[in-house]
Amino acid sequence: MTIAETTTEPTAGSFSLSDVPRPEYPRPDRDRSAAWLSLNGLWQFEADERTPDSIVVPFAWETEASGVQRTWLEHAVYRRTVEVPYDWDGRRVVLCFGAVHHEAIVAVDGVELGRHTGGHSSFEFDVTDALKPGRPAELTVEVDAPADKRSIPHGKQRSIPRDDYDGVAFTPTSGIWQSVWLEARGRTYVAEVALRGDSLTGFDITGELAGDRTDGIRVIAEVDGERAELSVSGGRFSGRLQLVEPRLWSPDSPHLYAVTLTAGDGGDADRLIVTAGLRRIETCGEELHLNGERLYVRGVLDQGYWPTTGLTAPDETALRRDIDLARELGFNLVRKHLKFEEPLWLDYADRTGMLVWAEPPCPSRFSATAAAAFEQQLPELVERDGNHPSIVIWGLYNEEWGLDWDIPGSPERAEAAMHAYDTMRALDDSRPIVENSGWAHVRTDLVDWHYYDEDPGRWATNLAALAAGERETFEVKLGPDFLVDKSFYGSPDFPRTGVPILNSEYGAGFTSLDRAWHVRWQTQEIRRHDRFAGFVYTELTDVEHEMAGVLDAGRRRKDEGGLDPADAFGPTVLVVDLVPAHAGADIPVPTETLALGVHVSHHGHAPVAGMLHAAWGTAGSLSPRAATSDASEWVEAEPFRLSEAAVVHVPPRPGPARLHLWFVTQGRTIARAFVDAAPIESPNRRGARVR
């Protein structure tokens, strides 16, 4: 699949009663697809006199695909008839919801089954007694979705009254916005399960049983001929499944184990297939390590929006395709921003080796109630997603959203961030945690920073000072006329060394050409400094008014002036000793031989050595004018260590031109870059500077 391919999205009125949108089984990572029934499709919908009387599930009522397309609707009721298949007789039946924003009351034939609060977390109800096989029943879901979202976790959804960050917020997502389905389980069944493979030799397994009886039940775990009987007490089970010849999970070799859990015996037994991987992610001083080897994060921010379907992917292909696109662009990690993404997406990340930085939505105003609501999501997040080996970082708060942008000035808010970290650490001790992404860290396993700057000289100078520890602050524009200094640290006691430091948001430029220019020069400056543990570019796709994507909202490539983003974001890149002037004119047209220092930054398992070539091409060209180079130099590069500069001496070239640079090892080009030469005429432009 290539970037040029587009996604066909559903539109209003495109479904009939016989259609089932998003028909795939929603939980391949916890597979019970042998006996399940999708409840997606047309439901009756009751709101007000201006609202259609039907809606397409699982699309939020604000979206075109739902057939409703109403914003700021705060209350609605969904209805449909359900009928359990006859062949499920004798099984327990469970009703599952991927996500409903924000509060849901679920009933069958007018009898309430239960309630759930939290717009992103999955939930389920045992409906065995309410739904009898072969007998139709009415299922209702009553939903409240407050317009004022400031004190509830909502991420990038717009609020009335507005959020402090309304300029980067989008159309809300309300109601049922992930799949709804029924599944048949054993009379006693596995309700929760955690598989942790960070020992690298087997899985430590814990979980919870539900159903007829939860003690005196045998629970067996099996995979690849290995078998373990788990201990059961008080409805909980635990144990270890040791593997004789363990295979590790990594981006290069994403091996998954399909572990079968059986609860009970005979025809009443419950069988669940859980996928998991053996891998260990940890911090070692200022480095991240995966399975004992250094890991450098080359990430992209992904908000997971689609033009006509909002936070819900239009189909399974589109959902998975975003991971393929990120990989094509050179990234090895996706930071899924302020959103519990669907388990299908995480499963595909597991299977294809894409690393994931996962984080829940934040509230936008601080209070004890808002902080408690934020933390209420965390057990549900870890329980649902903790088995995915692709998730290597847990994020929590983002830029002090929900903490009123004031950790340094508020012990109470700093305590809320630390408490969230401690809560998450108690839930999952197997991954690094970031308590407040971007700014003012008080208790974190990674010091990450968000820094946006349009000036290439200032960017280069400040990054060098941040890497060297000579400064720890950077400017952040919080409003049109509100510029403040933000710091890596929110406490004078936080250690200034010994913790990995990485960027987790950057990018600049208004037009696509301008942004591509900043991609080249800003990313190379991050790669210049070996102290940094990685970066996350903002962002994968455009979202509504936010045009910062490498791709547009339809997942199409933009005009990037000849840049292949993979040349900037890939594992091996060229770092040029140059501070450029401006887009389209990195340097003046040279009138004499140009001497240019070029380094290789290589993040691989072994050293590389080869020839660095330079040759002129026409302005805007995709390749030099001929196969031969105007200059060549030998370069050797160690993993995770910037090479010494190779100085290429290139003859002058009359008129505007593009200097192509490429690095060849063992007959294969593994890194490319270019420098544009053109007249620099504007007195307001900073001149180019050779470093």
XYZ file of C-alpha atoms in Angstrom:
691
model
C 0.000 0.000 0.000
C 1.416 3.402 -0.944
C 0.877 6.917 0.311
C -0.748 7.861 -2.984
C -3.708 5.563 -2.302
C -6.733 7.245 -0.765
C -9.386 6.089 1.662
C -13.072 5.917 0.811
C -15.011 7.245 3.788
C -18.675 6.576 4.494
C -21.015 9.532 4.099
C -24.407 10.431 5.496
C -27.235 8.333 4.165
C -24.942 5.671 2.709
C -26.127 2.857 5.015
C -29.283 0.763 4.944
C -30.654 -1.509 7.650
C -28.784 -4.444 6.124
C -25.392 -2.701 6.198
C -22.943 -3.172 9.033
C -20.292 -0.435 9.146
C -17.029 -1.423 10.759
C -18.026 -5.128 10.573
C -14.680 -6.575 11.716
C -14.219 -8.167 15.133
C -13.034 -5.267 17.326
C -10.652 -7.139 19.676
C -8.220 -9.377 17.749
C -5.806 -9.024 20.667
C -8.401 -10.804 22.894
C -9.999 -13.082 20.394
C -13.480 -14.512 20.976
C -14.496 -14.124 17.353
C -15.784 -17.729 17.173
C -19.077 -16.514 18.698
C -19.846 -12.811 18.394
C -22.425 -10.480 16.858
C -21.839 -6.908 15.687
C -24.424 -4.337 16.770
C -23.077 -1.627 14.479
C -25.424 -0.098 11.918
C -28.642 1.890 12.048
C -30.096 2.568 15.501
C -33.139 4.630 16.407
C -32.059 8.001 17.770
C -33.996 10.337 20.058
C -32.725 13.821 20.829
C -34.799 16.844 19.818
C -37.147 17.909 17.038
C -34.267 19.093 14.817
C -32.433 15.773 14.926
C -32.897 12.765 12.597
C -34.610 9.773 14.177
C -31.836 7.342 13.242
C -28.058 7.240 13.535
C -25.285 5.078 12.118
C -23.247 3.412 14.875
C -20.298 3.617 15.571
C -19.909 7.211 14.360
C -20.217 10.169 16.731
C -23.359 12.239 16.290
C -21.267 15.266 15.230
C -19.957 13.437 12.159
C -21.310 13.338 8.635
C -21.004 9.549 8.612
C -23.462 9.228 11.505
C -26.240 10.783 9.443
C -26.942 13.235 12.300
C -24.108 15.788 12.125
C -25.183 17.793 15.172
C -22.699 19.713 17.307
C -23.414 20.746 20.921
C -26.155 18.178 21.348
C -25.813 17.190 25.012
C -28.278 14.336 25.467
C -29.634 11.534 23.292
C -31.045 8.014 23.485
C -30.083 5.153 21.169
C -32.464 2.204 20.631
C -32.372 -1.024 18.671
C -33.705 -4.561 18.797
C -31.228 -7.319 19.613
C -31.601 -11.068 19.480
C -29.100 -13.591 20.811
C -28.540 -16.551 18.451
C -30.117 -19.865 19.476
C -26.768 -21.645 19.396
C -25.511 -19.430 22.250
C -27.917 -21.164 24.627
C -26.050 -22.262 27.744
C -23.275 -19.685 27.279
C -22.893 -16.425 29.102
C -23.554 -13.378 26.895
C -21.608 -10.141 27.278
C -22.471 -6.752 25.749
C -19.322 -4.811 24.819
C -18.777 -1.120 24.035
C -15.565 0.182 22.490
C -16.210 3.752 23.703
C -19.111 6.091 24.432
C -18.614 9.772 25.212
C -19.258 10.655 27.947
C -21.810 9.070 30.314
C -23.849 6.041 29.275
C -26.834 4.342 30.905
C -27.516 0.951 29.314
C -30.845 -0.894 29.617
C -32.627 -3.914 28.134
C -36.421 -3.758 27.877
C -36.382 -0.777 30.209
C -34.371 -2.492 32.946
C -31.076 -0.763 33.647
C -27.991 -2.956 33.259
C -25.451 -0.416 34.400
C -23.738 2.897 33.841
C -20.333 3.983 32.621
C -18.534 7.326 32.760
C -15.514 8.070 30.597
C -15.488 8.916 26.924
C -12.531 6.829 25.771
C -12.469 3.671 27.858
C -14.097 0.378 26.866
C -16.703 -1.296 29.066
C -19.014 -4.304 29.101
C -22.046 -5.777 30.854
C -22.976 -9.423 31.397
C -26.466 -9.616 29.849
C -27.054 -13.364 30.179
C -30.133 -12.916 32.346
C -31.512 -10.023 30.286
C -31.158 -11.492 26.776
C -32.535 -14.976 26.136
C -31.516 -16.789 22.935
C -34.077 -16.376 20.156
C -36.113 -13.720 21.985
C -35.981 -10.141 20.629
C -35.337 -7.412 23.175
C -34.922 -3.648 23.086
C -31.477 -2.308 23.906
C -31.239 1.363 24.870
C -28.181 3.520 25.501
C -28.860 6.914 27.061
C -25.918 9.292 26.638
C -24.969 12.580 28.265
C -22.184 14.563 26.576
C -21.643 17.903 28.317
C -20.857 20.906 26.130
C -18.739 22.190 29.004
C -15.941 19.659 28.904
C -13.331 21.553 30.882
C -13.427 19.349 33.976
C -13.803 16.003 32.229
C -11.152 14.155 30.218
C -11.798 15.125 26.590
C -8.450 15.719 24.888
C -8.698 17.878 21.773
C -12.501 18.164 21.707
C -13.802 21.734 21.652
C -15.751 22.934 24.701
C -18.365 25.572 25.552
C -17.233 27.565 27.480
C -14.012 27.339 25.489
C -10.832 25.655 26.597
C -7.651 27.598 27.164
C -6.301 25.730 24.123
C -9.375 26.229 21.934
C -7.186 27.187 18.957
C -5.869 23.624 18.745
C -9.160 21.890 19.595
C -11.517 20.234 17.129
C -15.127 19.174 16.599
C -16.340 17.190 19.630
C -16.930 13.438 19.568
C -20.136 12.483 21.391
C -22.193 9.357 21.848
C -21.232 5.885 20.642
C -18.031 6.289 18.647
C -16.494 2.823 18.712
C -18.013 -0.563 17.924
C -20.777 -2.242 19.941
C -21.086 -6.031 19.948
C -22.268 -9.155 21.756
C -20.102 -12.171 22.408
C -20.662 -15.611 23.914
C -18.370 -16.798 26.690
C -18.068 -19.742 29.041
C -20.225 -20.082 32.120
C -17.203 -18.854 34.069
C -15.030 -16.649 31.909
C -11.864 -14.569 31.849
C -13.006 -10.990 32.443
C -9.564 -9.378 32.724
C -6.081 -10.601 31.859
C -2.583 -9.140 31.886
C 0.354 -10.818 30.154
C 3.750 -9.266 30.813
C 6.725 -10.530 28.865
C 9.450 -8.194 30.084
C 11.376 -11.095 31.660
C 12.080 -12.131 28.017
C 11.763 -15.842 28.908
C 8.012 -16.235 29.377
C 4.811 -14.529 30.443
C 3.722 -13.510 33.918
C -0.052 -13.831 33.817
C -2.666 -12.313 36.116
C -6.377 -11.850 35.699
C -9.901 -11.984 37.000
C -12.772 -14.413 36.511
C -16.491 -13.687 36.283
C -19.619 -15.727 35.759
C -21.254 -18.651 37.555
C -18.490 -19.356 40.071
C -15.029 -17.910 40.310
C -13.332 -20.332 42.721
C -12.622 -24.000 42.249
C -12.110 -23.386 38.524
C -9.079 -24.531 36.560
C -7.379 -21.889 34.417
C -4.877 -23.183 31.855
C -2.501 -21.098 29.716
C -1.046 -22.667 26.564
C 1.139 -21.542 23.684
C 3.384 -23.353 21.193
C 3.175 -26.633 23.094
C 3.954 -25.049 26.478
C 1.312 -25.311 29.186
C 0.833 -23.915 32.688
C -1.981 -24.272 35.203
C -2.518 -20.952 36.950
C -3.423 -20.586 40.611
C -6.942 -19.303 41.374
C -8.032 -17.558 44.574
C -10.859 -15.150 45.297
C -11.780 -14.881 41.644
C -8.238 -13.906 40.659
C -5.740 -16.073 38.817
C -1.976 -15.788 38.422
C 1.015 -17.763 37.314
C 3.849 -17.997 34.841
C 4.038 -19.529 31.385
C 7.699 -20.331 30.789
C 8.956 -20.694 27.197
C 11.764 -23.079 26.244
C 12.936 -21.201 23.128
C 11.644 -17.645 23.585
C 11.460 -15.313 20.596
C 11.611 -11.593 21.368
C 9.387 -8.877 19.948
C 11.060 -5.864 18.328
C 10.365 -3.485 15.426
C 12.713 -5.559 13.251
C 11.129 -8.864 14.293
C 7.639 -8.304 15.730
C 6.989 -11.834 16.921
C 3.679 -12.287 18.711
C 2.531 -15.200 20.826
C -1.125 -16.249 20.746
C -1.736 -17.531 24.286
C -4.876 -19.599 24.796
C -6.506 -19.248 28.207
C -9.078 -21.872 29.178
C -11.268 -21.393 32.251
C -13.204 -24.469 33.306
C -13.627 -27.833 31.620
C -15.758 -29.413 28.939
C -18.458 -27.669 26.949
C -18.933 -24.937 29.545
C -15.270 -23.874 29.390
C -14.313 -20.372 28.335
C -11.564 -20.010 25.737
C -9.821 -16.731 25.072
C -6.825 -16.163 22.771
C -4.629 -13.286 23.921
C -1.755 -11.921 21.847
C 1.354 -10.615 23.567
C 5.073 -10.261 23.007
C 8.313 -10.765 24.889
C 10.130 -7.468 25.107
C 11.682 -5.193 27.709
C 11.644 -1.401 27.472
C 13.685 0.490 30.067
C 15.760 3.553 30.759
C 19.489 3.125 31.250
C 20.930 6.417 32.380
C 20.120 8.878 29.624
C 19.327 6.173 27.074
C 16.239 4.168 26.197
C 16.869 0.452 25.730
C 14.689 -2.164 24.050
C 15.649 -5.765 24.811
C 19.033 -4.585 26.049
C 19.878 -2.557 22.943
C 19.771 1.203 22.588
C 16.551 2.596 21.134
C 16.249 5.967 19.417
C 12.684 7.214 19.011
C 11.830 8.577 15.558
C 8.216 9.438 16.191
C 5.259 11.289 14.760
C 2.272 12.786 16.564
C -1.019 11.278 15.391
C -4.381 12.611 16.553
C -6.448 9.954 14.794
C -9.074 12.112 13.033
C -10.775 11.530 9.678
C -12.702 14.196 7.730
C -16.211 12.672 7.740
C -15.927 10.210 10.632
C -14.068 12.187 13.309
C -12.201 10.132 15.903
C -13.608 6.908 14.450
C -11.760 5.419 11.498
C -14.062 4.992 8.482
C -13.021 1.363 8.078
C -10.468 -1.181 9.229
C -8.232 -0.556 6.218
C -8.014 3.171 6.930
C -7.237 2.544 10.582
C -4.350 0.224 9.819
C -3.127 2.265 6.882
C -2.092 5.174 9.094
C 0.561 2.927 10.629
C 1.805 1.944 7.177
C 1.977 5.601 6.190
C 3.985 6.505 9.278
C 6.462 3.736 8.481
C 6.772 4.863 4.834
C 7.631 8.341 6.090
C 10.558 6.995 8.116
C 9.051 6.878 11.612
C 9.457 3.988 14.054
C 7.000 5.310 16.690
C 3.567 6.917 16.747
C 2.586 9.145 19.633
C -1.180 8.638 19.685
C -2.190 12.013 21.042
C -4.766 12.292 23.850
C -6.780 9.345 22.603
C -7.343 5.695 23.464
C -7.000 4.359 19.933
C -8.947 1.267 18.935
C -7.481 -2.119 19.896
C -7.466 -2.999 16.179
C -4.930 -0.223 15.594
C -2.763 -1.375 18.482
C -2.966 -4.961 17.279
C -1.686 -3.886 13.863
C 1.139 -1.940 15.526
C 2.038 -5.138 17.404
C 2.014 -7.219 14.236
C 4.041 -4.789 12.130
C 6.543 -3.596 14.743
C 5.464 0.034 15.085
C 6.276 1.467 18.513
C 3.547 3.405 20.322
C 3.512 6.221 22.851
C 0.017 5.946 24.367
C -1.749 8.623 26.409
C -5.270 9.330 27.677
C -7.284 12.516 27.069
C -6.839 15.342 29.590
C -9.303 17.743 31.149
C -8.517 21.404 30.574
C -9.110 23.023 33.964
C -7.710 21.972 37.306
C -9.781 20.882 40.276
C -9.670 17.931 42.625
C -12.670 16.518 40.747
C -10.999 16.919 37.349
C -7.780 15.309 38.582
C -9.750 12.371 39.989
C -11.640 11.972 36.698
C -8.339 11.967 34.818
C -6.897 9.232 37.030
C -10.116 7.190 36.847
C -9.231 6.367 33.219
C -5.834 4.900 33.998
C -6.834 1.443 35.299
C -9.138 1.021 32.306
C -6.367 2.086 29.916
C -3.827 -0.339 31.373
C -6.324 -3.197 31.635
C -7.416 -2.806 28.010
C -4.084 -1.998 26.355
C -1.322 -3.163 28.686
C -0.737 -6.451 26.819
C 0.378 -4.709 23.627
C 4.182 -4.961 23.241
C 4.093 -2.038 20.805
C 3.273 0.372 23.654
C 6.672 1.417 24.987
C 5.769 4.717 26.703
C 2.776 5.769 28.794
C 2.017 9.479 28.645
C -0.244 11.206 31.161
C -0.906 14.949 31.230
C 0.034 17.017 28.185
C 1.596 20.481 28.603
C -0.099 21.006 31.963
C -3.547 20.846 30.332
C -5.879 20.163 33.208
C -3.244 21.680 35.484
C -3.884 25.288 34.402
C -0.432 25.638 32.786
C 1.048 26.147 36.221
C 3.036 23.274 37.723
C 6.017 25.504 38.660
C 3.776 27.979 40.505
C 1.442 25.540 42.228
C 2.467 22.784 44.668
C -1.102 21.462 44.434
C -0.871 21.022 40.657
C 2.609 19.559 40.871
C 1.282 17.066 43.395
C -1.537 16.115 41.002
C 1.021 15.321 38.286
C 3.129 13.273 40.699
C 0.067 11.446 42.008
C -0.933 10.527 38.444
C 2.580 9.167 37.865
C 2.474 7.105 41.070
C -0.978 5.776 40.175
C 0.198 4.682 36.750
C 3.400 3.187 38.121
C 1.374 1.059 40.559
C -0.758 -0.157 37.655
C 2.138 -0.967 35.308
C 5.786 -1.161 36.271
C 6.968 -2.365 32.863
C 7.142 0.875 30.843
C 8.573 4.399 31.164
C 5.966 6.995 32.172
C 5.839 10.699 31.297
C 3.759 12.591 33.838
C 3.470 15.943 32.001
C 4.514 15.806 28.393
C 6.490 18.748 27.116
C 7.077 20.985 30.118
C 7.856 21.264 33.816
C 8.674 17.719 34.892
C 8.404 16.830 38.560
C 8.326 13.012 38.500
C 8.979 11.273 35.203
C 11.037 8.543 33.546
C 11.663 10.687 30.448
C 12.334 14.415 30.224
C 10.461 15.303 27.052
C 10.068 18.777 25.595
C 7.804 20.581 23.115
C 9.509 23.410 21.299
C 8.319 25.328 18.236
C 10.571 27.946 16.623
C 10.537 29.474 13.125
C 14.125 30.766 13.212
C 16.693 28.160 12.088
C 19.618 29.934 13.716
C 17.890 30.268 17.055
C 16.684 26.657 16.788
C 20.228 25.383 16.215
C 21.723 27.524 18.989
C 19.056 26.640 21.553
C 19.150 22.919 20.799
C 22.907 22.895 21.282
C 22.513 24.650 24.641
C 19.703 22.315 25.730
C 21.756 19.254 24.776
C 24.790 20.559 26.616
C 22.820 21.368 29.768
C 23.695 25.049 29.432
C 20.026 26.009 29.380
C 16.802 24.264 30.322
C 14.170 26.772 29.187
C 12.641 27.629 25.834
C 10.009 30.071 24.624
C 6.393 28.940 24.285
C 3.650 31.043 22.720
C 0.537 30.432 24.818
C -1.489 33.120 23.046
C -1.188 35.804 20.353
C 0.524 38.166 22.790
C 1.461 35.735 25.548
C 5.037 34.451 25.312
C 6.534 32.623 28.285
C 9.637 30.626 29.096
C 8.909 26.974 29.794
C 11.412 24.642 31.404
C 12.353 21.000 31.212
C 11.862 20.938 34.954
C 9.099 21.972 37.343
C 11.159 21.401 40.454
C 14.671 22.457 41.468
C 15.111 18.979 42.949
C 14.574 17.099 39.703
C 17.892 15.571 38.530
C 19.490 17.466 35.644
C 21.351 14.403 34.386
C 20.807 10.664 34.272
C 17.292 10.711 32.771
C 16.680 10.344 29.001
C 15.906 13.629 27.240
C 13.894 13.640 24.045
C 11.757 15.947 21.995
C 8.094 14.993 21.719
C 6.703 17.895 19.650
C 8.301 20.197 17.086
C 7.664 21.582 13.624
C 7.346 24.983 11.957
C 6.151 26.721 8.821
C 2.859 27.914 7.370
C 2.854 26.432 3.855
C 3.674 22.836 2.984
C 6.906 23.959 1.282
C 7.894 25.969 4.332
C 7.142 23.080 6.681
C 9.161 20.678 4.530
C 12.084 23.080 4.692
C 11.868 23.190 8.482
C 11.622 19.377 8.581
C 15.016 19.133 6.892
C 16.861 21.603 9.062
C 15.135 21.193 12.411
C 15.302 17.401 12.379
C 18.976 17.384 11.457
C 19.745 19.624 14.437
C 18.032 17.168 16.783
C 20.098 14.374 15.216
C 23.267 16.410 15.644
C 23.166 15.900 19.416
C 23.758 12.332 20.562
C 22.505 13.110 24.061
C 18.893 13.245 22.867
C 16.998 9.949 22.938
C 14.667 10.804 20.071
C 12.029 13.089 18.610
C 8.323 13.256 17.738
C 7.376 15.437 14.770
C 4.054 17.294 14.781
C 2.238 15.729 12.963
C 1.121 12.880 10.673
C -1.982 14.443 9.088
C -3.859 17.718 8.959
C -6.861 17.947 11.286
C -9.618 20.433 10.438
C -8.044 23.924 10.666
C -4.693 22.564 11.871
C -2.590 22.213 8.704
C 0.576 20.840 10.296
C 0.492 17.346 8.804
C 3.077 15.709 6.636
C -0.055 14.418 4.877
C -3.329 16.205 4.345
C -6.507 15.106 6.135
C -7.252 12.657 3.294
C -3.834 11.020 3.822
C -2.399 12.429 0.574
C 1.139 13.717 0.131
C 1.718 17.463 -0.032
C 4.129 19.452 -2.170
C 7.319 19.167 -0.144
C 9.688 20.770 -2.618
C 11.429 17.537 -3.532
C 11.900 16.318 0.028
C 11.246 12.668 0.767
C 10.337 12.870 4.491
C 11.958 9.469 5.055
C 15.309 11.109 4.250
C 14.826 13.371 7.284
C 13.087 10.935 9.638
C 14.805 7.655 8.779
C 17.374 5.625 10.752
C 20.370 7.032 8.836
C 20.478 10.723 7.924
C 22.931 13.364 6.807
C 23.650 16.321 9.077
C 25.007 19.362 7.232
C 27.174 21.978 8.935
C 25.029 24.847 7.811
C 22.466 27.247 9.245
C 20.207 27.996 6.248
C 18.860 31.383 5.247
C 15.261 30.644 4.281
C 13.083 28.223 2.349
C 14.165 27.978 -1.286
C 17.499 29.615 -0.600
C 19.542 27.768 2.000
C 22.736 29.430 0.776
C 23.619 32.137 -1.768
C 24.630 30.928 -5.196
C 28.341 30.147 -4.680
C 30.843 32.045 -6.791
C 33.794 29.927 -5.711
C 34.389 26.388 -4.519
C 31.986 25.503 -1.728
C 33.456 23.610 1.243
C 30.690 21.923 3.200
C 30.966 19.700 6.267
C 28.560 16.740 6.325
C 28.085 14.167 9.107
C 26.296 10.827 9.182
C 23.894 10.068 12.034
C 23.238 6.338 12.038
C 20.906 4.486 14.390
C 21.391 0.846 13.514
C 22.753 -2.338 15.053
C 26.217 -2.097 13.472
C 28.610 0.570 12.174
C 28.364 1.720 8.578
C 31.063 2.985 6.260
C 30.873 4.276 2.728
C 31.233 7.146 0.329
C 29.540 10.511 0.711
C 28.813 12.082 -2.678
C 27.846 15.623 -3.700
C 26.658 16.878 -7.076
C 24.719 19.828 -8.436
C 21.298 19.502 -10.006
C 18.879 22.066 -11.335
C 16.824 24.110 -8.886
C 14.100 21.925 -7.355
C 15.462 18.757 -8.969
C 14.898 15.340 -7.453
C 18.356 14.051 -8.404
C 21.674 15.446 -9.655
C 22.196 16.150 -13.329
C 24.265 12.981 -13.832
C 25.124 9.744 -12.080
C 28.619 10.985 -11.282
C 29.381 13.220 -8.303
C 31.218 16.523 -8.168
C 32.884 15.526 -4.900
C 33.221 12.415 -2.718
C 34.535 11.646 0.745
C 34.843 8.455 2.808
C 32.748 8.358 6.012
C 32.588 5.906 8.911
C 29.718 6.092 11.402
C 29.200 4.270 14.692
C 25.645 3.586 15.888
C 24.144 6.483 17.899
C 27.273 8.591 17.488
C 27.461 11.495 15.055
C 30.307 10.855 12.630
C 33.179 13.214 12.116
C 32.510 15.754 9.396
C 33.429 14.819 5.876
C 34.220 18.039 4.023
C 33.132 17.990 0.398
C 34.560 20.621 -1.952
C 32.053 21.398 -4.674
C 32.796 23.662 -7.667
C 30.602 26.762 -8.089
C 27.402 26.599 -10.070
C 25.952 29.611 -11.916
C 22.358 30.510 -11.114
C 19.914 28.820 -8.733
C 20.671 25.120 -8.204
C 20.263 22.248 -5.776
C 23.268 20.500 -4.264
C 22.409 16.831 -3.789
C 24.177 14.834 -1.077
C 23.981 11.049 -0.733
C 25.728 8.362 1.283
C 26.414 4.967 -0.300
C 27.459 1.831 1.555
C 27.894 -1.588 -0.062
C 26.385 -0.282 -3.278
C 23.223 1.005 -1.589
C 22.208 4.601 -0.895
C 21.051 4.786 2.721
C 20.896 8.550 3.323
C 20.122 11.635 1.239
C 19.904 15.382 1.714
C 20.095 18.529 -0.378
C 21.007 22.203 -0.088
C 19.304 24.874 -2.208
C 21.418 27.699 -3.623
C 19.597 30.851 -4.776
C 19.923 34.628 -4.509
C 19.234 35.860 -0.986
C 17.880 39.348 -1.516
C 15.501 40.231 1.315
C 17.144 42.466 3.924
C 14.822 40.928 6.539
C 16.183 37.441 5.983
C 19.009 36.128 8.094
C 21.976 35.143 5.971
C 23.091 31.566 5.594
C 25.912 30.526 7.885
C 28.365 27.665 7.470
C 29.003 26.155 10.890
